[in-house]
């Protein structure tokens, strides 16, 4: 039903935005606005604002905004019509009466919902009777407790083909209405029969908890398909459903995360184990509607897919479909169980802690895109490198949001630059491979960052003092480079700092990361001091300002710190995880997200500055 604009304006005029929002958010006056903590995700610093003059609210942490109607829709999970009805009653505004056709349509929808609810109760009751013994045995085998069965309203569809029809007829429901509700079917020239027969019944509920349809699990190998869903009808649309959304929503908003798994019973297992912000998709196909629903719950949902080939292919499909919809702050993280198990098997093997550990190993969408395009790529010729670059350019062009598109272009070009450079030069004196592989190039990247970091420290000694604490704590994986780092710190912090006093024992490391001056037999300089670091960062040949060198050092240092933090998360997630450890892991993940974002922005600035420098000296 449509409402005239003047009526909506009248409701908003009588109910200030701060009054409606203030029932759910503790607001404090801040100038001409009100400020409070986001009601949609956890935060410590208020980023939620209400402006009564504009009649609007703005949640900068959750990237949401709207008027009083939109607020109730988002907060309570109700429809626009329901929000208008509720606020109109509060404001004392009479709504226009719907016409007869609208009344009839709405009554039909209510009747369909009632039929489905009666059906759900029937299945719940049948599970408790003697005919449901095999289904109860299956539920017990899956490890589901009685209270879990009750909470999720699991049931049993009897093996007889007309039990539900007889039951609903006794409740005064017509066969036609049963068919329209998707719980009874009638094939051509055959009598009506129950749609679900001899199966475990899993109710599908909307975000208010109302049952819309069912997913039915086979109880024997000869039942095909394994899962049978309610047919598409007026109230049930498979592509619009997220299983368990109504339970998970408040936990997702409070924790700032939500995990989507493939199977409905995977959701039940995770919930029973104590992991509450979890939802399920019906199969591996995640639709655009699913994406919006997941982003409504959390800014970066975790897609937890089975670790088999089908799960990985599903992730790659989702990446392609998600790119056009990406926007600042909204993306996806992907987690694949290392053992190839599904979420239920992970929970059965190690409980909630094991599931949290697997989630902690998740990788961002950009990494899935990178792996998909580079894993099998050959980059041994200019043409093949150009082809890989074009594939990325074409994919990035599909991103609708300009800011995200620019960020992806910068990030991918940076990765390609490092990849092509690593693949085109020998490592550690080894003979260059005729067919460089992606994995070999990636393995060398972390070591290259360590060498670049230390080379820049020699080139700009003042950076050692400025970043002393961070340089002391950053992880250096190569023992000889770790020792060289300590020598640089010792010299920089001595009474008379002088890097020229580096001992002979560290000469090989100095040559590796920076490069000493080299002369031929006639005394001519064939390689100047610093030639090694200039190979790693060619822009140094054009004598950029020390500020630029310092920013490259900052970016490289942060990249190594991020890599170390990722390793720390993986290590902490591999053992027993208590609540304190889980909070620490989640805090680390949130901090990593912010640091990655800031480091990407710095890289974007460095790329632009480098381009300007090359243009200034006449190099294209």
Tab-separated table of C-alpha atoms in Angstrom, residues 1 15 18 23 138 141 159 167 169 196 242 247 250 276 354 363 368 370 388 396 525 569 601 605:
chain	number	residue	atom	x	y	z
A	1	UNK	CA	0.000	0.000	0.000
A	15	UNK	CA	7.527	12.802	16.005
A	18	UNK	CA	15.532	12.177	18.280
A	23	UNK	CA	14.034	4.954	22.673
A	138	UNK	CA	18.834	-38.971	13.007
A	141	UNK	CA	23.001	-38.816	15.694
A	159	UNK	CA	5.750	-41.105	5.414
A	167	UNK	CA	-4.879	-32.471	9.268
A	169	UNK	CA	-8.759	-30.036	6.225
A	196	UNK	CA	6.991	-33.349	1.891
A	242	UNK	CA	18.759	-16.210	5.115
A	247	UNK	CA	18.046	-15.026	15.826
A	250	UNK	CA	21.035	-8.826	17.332
A	276	UNK	CA	25.357	-17.051	17.687
A	354	UNK	CA	37.462	-24.778	16.416
A	363	UNK	CA	40.915	-13.904	3.797
A	368	UNK	CA	40.237	-14.498	-3.492
A	370	UNK	CA	43.937	-12.305	-6.783
A	388	UNK	CA	46.805	-10.777	-16.845
A	396	UNK	CA	37.907	-3.709	-11.597
A	525	UNK	CA	82.825	3.376	-10.260
A	569	UNK	CA	45.929	-14.593	14.744
A	601	UNK	CA	45.523	4.835	1.282
A	605	UNK	CA	49.364	8.430	-2.296
